[in-house]
PDB file of C-alpha atoms in Angstrom:
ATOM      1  CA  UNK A   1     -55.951  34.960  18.088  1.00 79.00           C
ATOM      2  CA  UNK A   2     -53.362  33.556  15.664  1.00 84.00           C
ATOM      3  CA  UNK A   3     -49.964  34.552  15.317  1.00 83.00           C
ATOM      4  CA  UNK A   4     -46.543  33.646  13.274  1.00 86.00           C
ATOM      5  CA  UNK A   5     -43.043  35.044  12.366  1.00 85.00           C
ATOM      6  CA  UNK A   6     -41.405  34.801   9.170  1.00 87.00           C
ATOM      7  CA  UNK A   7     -37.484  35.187   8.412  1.00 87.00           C
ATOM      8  CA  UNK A   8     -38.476  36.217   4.933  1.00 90.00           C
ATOM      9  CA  UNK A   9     -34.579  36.707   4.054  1.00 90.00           C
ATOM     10  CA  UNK A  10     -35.925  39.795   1.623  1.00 93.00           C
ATOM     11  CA  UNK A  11     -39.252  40.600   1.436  1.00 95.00           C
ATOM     12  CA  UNK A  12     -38.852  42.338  -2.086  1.00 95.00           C
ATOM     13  CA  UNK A  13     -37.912  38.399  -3.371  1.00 95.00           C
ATOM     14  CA  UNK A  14     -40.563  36.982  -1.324  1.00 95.00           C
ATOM     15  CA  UNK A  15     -43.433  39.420  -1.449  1.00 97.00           C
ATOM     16  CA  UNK A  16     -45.861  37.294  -3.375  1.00 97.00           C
ATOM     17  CA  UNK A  17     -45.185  34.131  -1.415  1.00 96.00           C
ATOM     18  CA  UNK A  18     -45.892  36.197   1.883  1.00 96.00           C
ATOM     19  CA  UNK A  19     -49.190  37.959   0.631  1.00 97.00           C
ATOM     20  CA  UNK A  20     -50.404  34.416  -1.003  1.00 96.00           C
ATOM     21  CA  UNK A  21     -49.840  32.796   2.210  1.00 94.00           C
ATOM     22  CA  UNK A  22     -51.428  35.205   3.820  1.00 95.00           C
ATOM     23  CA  UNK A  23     -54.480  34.762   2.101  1.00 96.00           C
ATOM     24  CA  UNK A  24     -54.660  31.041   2.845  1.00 94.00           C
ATOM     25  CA  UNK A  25     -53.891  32.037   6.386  1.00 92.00           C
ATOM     26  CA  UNK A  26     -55.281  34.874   6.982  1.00 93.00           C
ATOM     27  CA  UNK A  27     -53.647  34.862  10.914  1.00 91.00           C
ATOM     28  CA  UNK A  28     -54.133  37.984  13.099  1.00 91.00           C
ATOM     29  CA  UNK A  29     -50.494  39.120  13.692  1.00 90.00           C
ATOM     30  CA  UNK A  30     -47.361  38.634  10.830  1.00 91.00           C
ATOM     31  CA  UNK A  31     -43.902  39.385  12.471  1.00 89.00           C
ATOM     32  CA  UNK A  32     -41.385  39.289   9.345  1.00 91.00           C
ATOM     33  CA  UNK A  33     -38.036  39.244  10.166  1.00 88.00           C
ATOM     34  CA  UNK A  34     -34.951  40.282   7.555  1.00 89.00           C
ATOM     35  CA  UNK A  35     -37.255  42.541   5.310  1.00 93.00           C
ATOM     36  CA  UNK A  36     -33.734  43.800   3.745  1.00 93.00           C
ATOM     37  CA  UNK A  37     -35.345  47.265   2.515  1.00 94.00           C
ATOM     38  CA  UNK A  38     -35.143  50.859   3.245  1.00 94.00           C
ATOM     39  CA  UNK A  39     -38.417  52.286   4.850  1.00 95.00           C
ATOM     40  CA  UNK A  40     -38.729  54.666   1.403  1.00 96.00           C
ATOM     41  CA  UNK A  41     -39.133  51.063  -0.646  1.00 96.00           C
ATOM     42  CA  UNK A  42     -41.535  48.992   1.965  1.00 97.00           C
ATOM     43  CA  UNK A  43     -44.218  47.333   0.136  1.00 98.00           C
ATOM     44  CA  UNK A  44     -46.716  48.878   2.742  1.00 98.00           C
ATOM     45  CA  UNK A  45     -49.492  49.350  -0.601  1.00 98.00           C
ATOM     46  CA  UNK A  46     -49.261  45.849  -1.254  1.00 98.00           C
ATOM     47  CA  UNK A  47     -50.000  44.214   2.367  1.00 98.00           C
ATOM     48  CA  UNK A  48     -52.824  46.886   2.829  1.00 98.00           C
ATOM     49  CA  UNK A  49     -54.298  46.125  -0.297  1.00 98.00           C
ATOM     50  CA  UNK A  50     -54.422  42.678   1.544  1.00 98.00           C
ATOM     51  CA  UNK A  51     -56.390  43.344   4.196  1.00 97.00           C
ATOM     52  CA  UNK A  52     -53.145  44.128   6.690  1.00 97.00           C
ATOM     53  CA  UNK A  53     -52.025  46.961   8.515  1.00 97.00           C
ATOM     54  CA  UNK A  54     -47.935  47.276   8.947  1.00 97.00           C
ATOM     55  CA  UNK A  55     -45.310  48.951  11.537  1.00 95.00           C
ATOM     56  CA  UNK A  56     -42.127  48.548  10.013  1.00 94.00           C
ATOM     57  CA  UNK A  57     -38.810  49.764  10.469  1.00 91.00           C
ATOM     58  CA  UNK A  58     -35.932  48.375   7.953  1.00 90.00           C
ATOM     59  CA  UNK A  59     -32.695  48.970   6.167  1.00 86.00           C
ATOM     60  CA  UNK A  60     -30.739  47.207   3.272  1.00 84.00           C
ATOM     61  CA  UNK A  61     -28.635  43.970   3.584  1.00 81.00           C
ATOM     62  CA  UNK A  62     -29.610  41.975   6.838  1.00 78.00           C
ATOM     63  CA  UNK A  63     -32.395  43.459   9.019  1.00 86.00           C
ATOM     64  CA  UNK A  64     -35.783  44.823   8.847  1.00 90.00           C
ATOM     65  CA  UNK A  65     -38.308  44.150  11.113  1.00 91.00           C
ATOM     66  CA  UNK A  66     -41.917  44.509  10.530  1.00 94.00           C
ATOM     67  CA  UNK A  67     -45.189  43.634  12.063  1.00 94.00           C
ATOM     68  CA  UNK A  68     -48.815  42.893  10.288  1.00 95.00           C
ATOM     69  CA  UNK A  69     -51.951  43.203  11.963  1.00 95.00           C
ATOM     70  CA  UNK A  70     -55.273  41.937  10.260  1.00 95.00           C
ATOM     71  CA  UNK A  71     -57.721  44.900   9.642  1.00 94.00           C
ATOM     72  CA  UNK A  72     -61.065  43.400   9.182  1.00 92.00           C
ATOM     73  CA  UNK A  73     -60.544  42.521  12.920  1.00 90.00           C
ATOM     74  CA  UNK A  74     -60.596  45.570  13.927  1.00 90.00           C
ATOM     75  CA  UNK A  75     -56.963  46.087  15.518  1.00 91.00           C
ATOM     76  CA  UNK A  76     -55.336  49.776  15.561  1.00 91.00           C
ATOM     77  CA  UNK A  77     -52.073  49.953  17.025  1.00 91.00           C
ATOM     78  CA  UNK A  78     -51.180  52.245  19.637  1.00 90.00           C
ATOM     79  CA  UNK A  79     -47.713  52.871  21.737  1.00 87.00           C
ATOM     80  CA  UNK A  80     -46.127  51.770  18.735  1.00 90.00           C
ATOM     81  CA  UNK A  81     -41.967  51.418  19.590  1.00 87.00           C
ATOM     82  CA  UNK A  82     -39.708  51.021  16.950  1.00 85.00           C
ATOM     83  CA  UNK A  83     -35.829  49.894  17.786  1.00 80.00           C
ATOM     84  CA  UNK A  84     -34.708  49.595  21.263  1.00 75.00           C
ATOM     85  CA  UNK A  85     -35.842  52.779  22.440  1.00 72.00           C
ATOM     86  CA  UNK A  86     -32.995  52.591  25.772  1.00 73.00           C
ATOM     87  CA  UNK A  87     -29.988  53.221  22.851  1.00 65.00           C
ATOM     88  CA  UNK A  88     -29.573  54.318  19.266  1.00 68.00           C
ATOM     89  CA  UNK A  89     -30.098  51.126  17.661  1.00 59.00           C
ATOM     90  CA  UNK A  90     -28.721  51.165  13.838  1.00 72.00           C
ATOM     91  CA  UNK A  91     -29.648  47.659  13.429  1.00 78.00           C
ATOM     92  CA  UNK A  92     -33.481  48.043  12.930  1.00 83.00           C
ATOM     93  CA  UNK A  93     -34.069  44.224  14.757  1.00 80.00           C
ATOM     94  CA  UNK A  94     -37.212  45.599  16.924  1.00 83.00           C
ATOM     95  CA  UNK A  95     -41.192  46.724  16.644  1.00 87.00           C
ATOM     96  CA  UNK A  96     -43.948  47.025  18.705  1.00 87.00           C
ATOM     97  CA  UNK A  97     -47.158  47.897  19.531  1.00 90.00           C
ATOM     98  CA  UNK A  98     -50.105  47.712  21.942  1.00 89.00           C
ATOM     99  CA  UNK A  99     -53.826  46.709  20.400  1.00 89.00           C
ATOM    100  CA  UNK A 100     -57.293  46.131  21.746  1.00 85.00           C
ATOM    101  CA  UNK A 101     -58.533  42.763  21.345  1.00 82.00           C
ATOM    102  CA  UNK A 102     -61.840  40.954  23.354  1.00 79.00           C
ATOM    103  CA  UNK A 103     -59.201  39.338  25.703  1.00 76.00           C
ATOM    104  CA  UNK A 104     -58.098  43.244  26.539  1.00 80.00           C
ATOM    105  CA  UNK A 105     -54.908  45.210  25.455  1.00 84.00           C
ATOM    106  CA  UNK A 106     -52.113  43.174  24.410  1.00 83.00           C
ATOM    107  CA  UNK A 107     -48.449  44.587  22.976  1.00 81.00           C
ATOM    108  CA  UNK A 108     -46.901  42.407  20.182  1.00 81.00           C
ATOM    109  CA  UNK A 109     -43.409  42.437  20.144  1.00 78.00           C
ATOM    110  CA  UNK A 110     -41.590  40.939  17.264  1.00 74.00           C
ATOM    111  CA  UNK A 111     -37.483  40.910  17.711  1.00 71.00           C
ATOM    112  CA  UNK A 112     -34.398  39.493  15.749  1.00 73.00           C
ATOM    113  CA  UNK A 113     -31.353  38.631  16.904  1.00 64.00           C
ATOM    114  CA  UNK A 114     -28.358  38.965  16.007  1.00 50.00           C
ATOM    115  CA  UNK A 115     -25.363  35.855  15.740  1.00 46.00           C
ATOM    116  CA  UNK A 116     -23.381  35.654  19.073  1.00 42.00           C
ATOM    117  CA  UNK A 117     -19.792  34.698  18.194  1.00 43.00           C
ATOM    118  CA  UNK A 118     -18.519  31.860  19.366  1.00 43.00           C
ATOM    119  CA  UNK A 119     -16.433  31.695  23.091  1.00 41.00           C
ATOM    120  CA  UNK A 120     -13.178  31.195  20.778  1.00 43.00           C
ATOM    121  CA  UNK A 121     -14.463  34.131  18.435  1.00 42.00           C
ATOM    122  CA  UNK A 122     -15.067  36.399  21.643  1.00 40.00           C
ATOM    123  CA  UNK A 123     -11.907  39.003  22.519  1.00 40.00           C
ATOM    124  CA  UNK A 124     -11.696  41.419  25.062  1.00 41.00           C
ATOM    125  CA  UNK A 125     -15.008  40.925  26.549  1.00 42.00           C
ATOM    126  CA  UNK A 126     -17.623  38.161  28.021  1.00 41.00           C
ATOM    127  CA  UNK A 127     -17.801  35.114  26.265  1.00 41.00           C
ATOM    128  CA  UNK A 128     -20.662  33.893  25.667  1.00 40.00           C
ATOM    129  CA  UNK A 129     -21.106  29.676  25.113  1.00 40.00           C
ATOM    130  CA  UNK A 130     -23.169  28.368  22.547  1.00 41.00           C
ATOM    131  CA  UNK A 131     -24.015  25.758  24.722  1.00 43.00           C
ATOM    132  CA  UNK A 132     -25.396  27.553  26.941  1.00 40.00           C
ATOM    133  CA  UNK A 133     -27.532  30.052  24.768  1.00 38.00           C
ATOM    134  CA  UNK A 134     -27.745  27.731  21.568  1.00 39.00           C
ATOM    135  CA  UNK A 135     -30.651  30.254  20.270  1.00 38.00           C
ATOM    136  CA  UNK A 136     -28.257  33.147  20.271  1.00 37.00           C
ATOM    137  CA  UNK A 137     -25.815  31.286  18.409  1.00 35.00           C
ATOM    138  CA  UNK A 138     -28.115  30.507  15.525  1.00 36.00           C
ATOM    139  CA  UNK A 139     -30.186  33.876  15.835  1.00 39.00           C
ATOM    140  CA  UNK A 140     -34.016  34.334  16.567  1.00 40.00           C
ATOM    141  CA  UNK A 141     -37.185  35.975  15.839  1.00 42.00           C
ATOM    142  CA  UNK A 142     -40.192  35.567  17.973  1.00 43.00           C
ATOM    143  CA  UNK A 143     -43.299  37.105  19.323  1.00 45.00           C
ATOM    144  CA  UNK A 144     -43.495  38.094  23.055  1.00 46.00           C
ATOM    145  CA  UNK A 145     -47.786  39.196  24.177  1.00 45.00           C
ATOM    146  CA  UNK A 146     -48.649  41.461  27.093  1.00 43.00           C
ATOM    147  CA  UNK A 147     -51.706  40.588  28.047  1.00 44.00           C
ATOM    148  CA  UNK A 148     -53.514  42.137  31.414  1.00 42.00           C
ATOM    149  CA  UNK A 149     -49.965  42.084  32.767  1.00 45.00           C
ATOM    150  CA  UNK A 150     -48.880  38.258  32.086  1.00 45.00           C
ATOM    151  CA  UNK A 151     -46.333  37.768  29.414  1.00 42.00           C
ATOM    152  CA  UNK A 152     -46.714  35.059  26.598  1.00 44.00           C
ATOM    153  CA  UNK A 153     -43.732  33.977  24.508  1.00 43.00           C
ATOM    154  CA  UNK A 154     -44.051  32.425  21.750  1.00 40.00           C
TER     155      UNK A 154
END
């Protein structure tokens, strides 16, 4: 099984450079991160026409998640979340969804992050130290696996 996330920075500028990559690689799961568009203008047409299924959830300016799964392998999502379901999450920074594979049922989540402020930028609540959590300071996107109970990050 291959997989691999992509901060696209807006998919609408880099939709031809995602599908041609995707062609010389065609992987098994895509995770983009920063798709920058509204559900209503998704290229979803496009990355079928490719061979690739998509969840997606987005909105303009700086988020959008989305996740591609290859078709000819036979994957159908199921369970499929969308945003944090434990709050109303405006920021559209999470998908996922459960497939059968020949290792068994795995769930692909793909997540962004947001920027954490600095400890000087921080008022009124708990700082948190870039030292500490250097990955929240420069934001993230990654793929976590649930597979016959064992998570993978990656």
């Amino acid at each position: 099984m291959q997989l691999a996330t992509w901060n696209v920075n807006s998919l609408k500028m880099r939709l031809q450079h995602v599908l041609d990559w995707l062609a010389a690689n065609p992987v098994d799961f895509l995770c983009l991160q920063e798709t920058k568009l509204t559900d209503d203008k998704f290229p979803k047409d496009e990355i079928e026409a490719a061979g690739y299924g998509v969840i997606f959830t987005g909105q303009p300016t700086y988020n959008g998640v989305a996740l591609l799964y290859r078709k000819e392998a036979g994957y159908v999502p199921d369970g499929v979340q969308l945003n944090n379901p434990l709050h109303e999450d405006v920021q559209r920074r999470l998908v996922s969804a459960r497939f059968q594979t020949a290792a068994g049922p795995v769930r692909a989540i793909g997540a962004a992050g947001a920027r954490f402020p600095d400890t000087e930028e921080v008022t009124g609540s708990i700082p948190v130290s870039p030292t500490r959590f250097p990955a929240l300071k420069l934001g993230f996107f990654y793929i976590i696996l649930y597979c016959h109970g064992r998570s993978i990050h990656l």
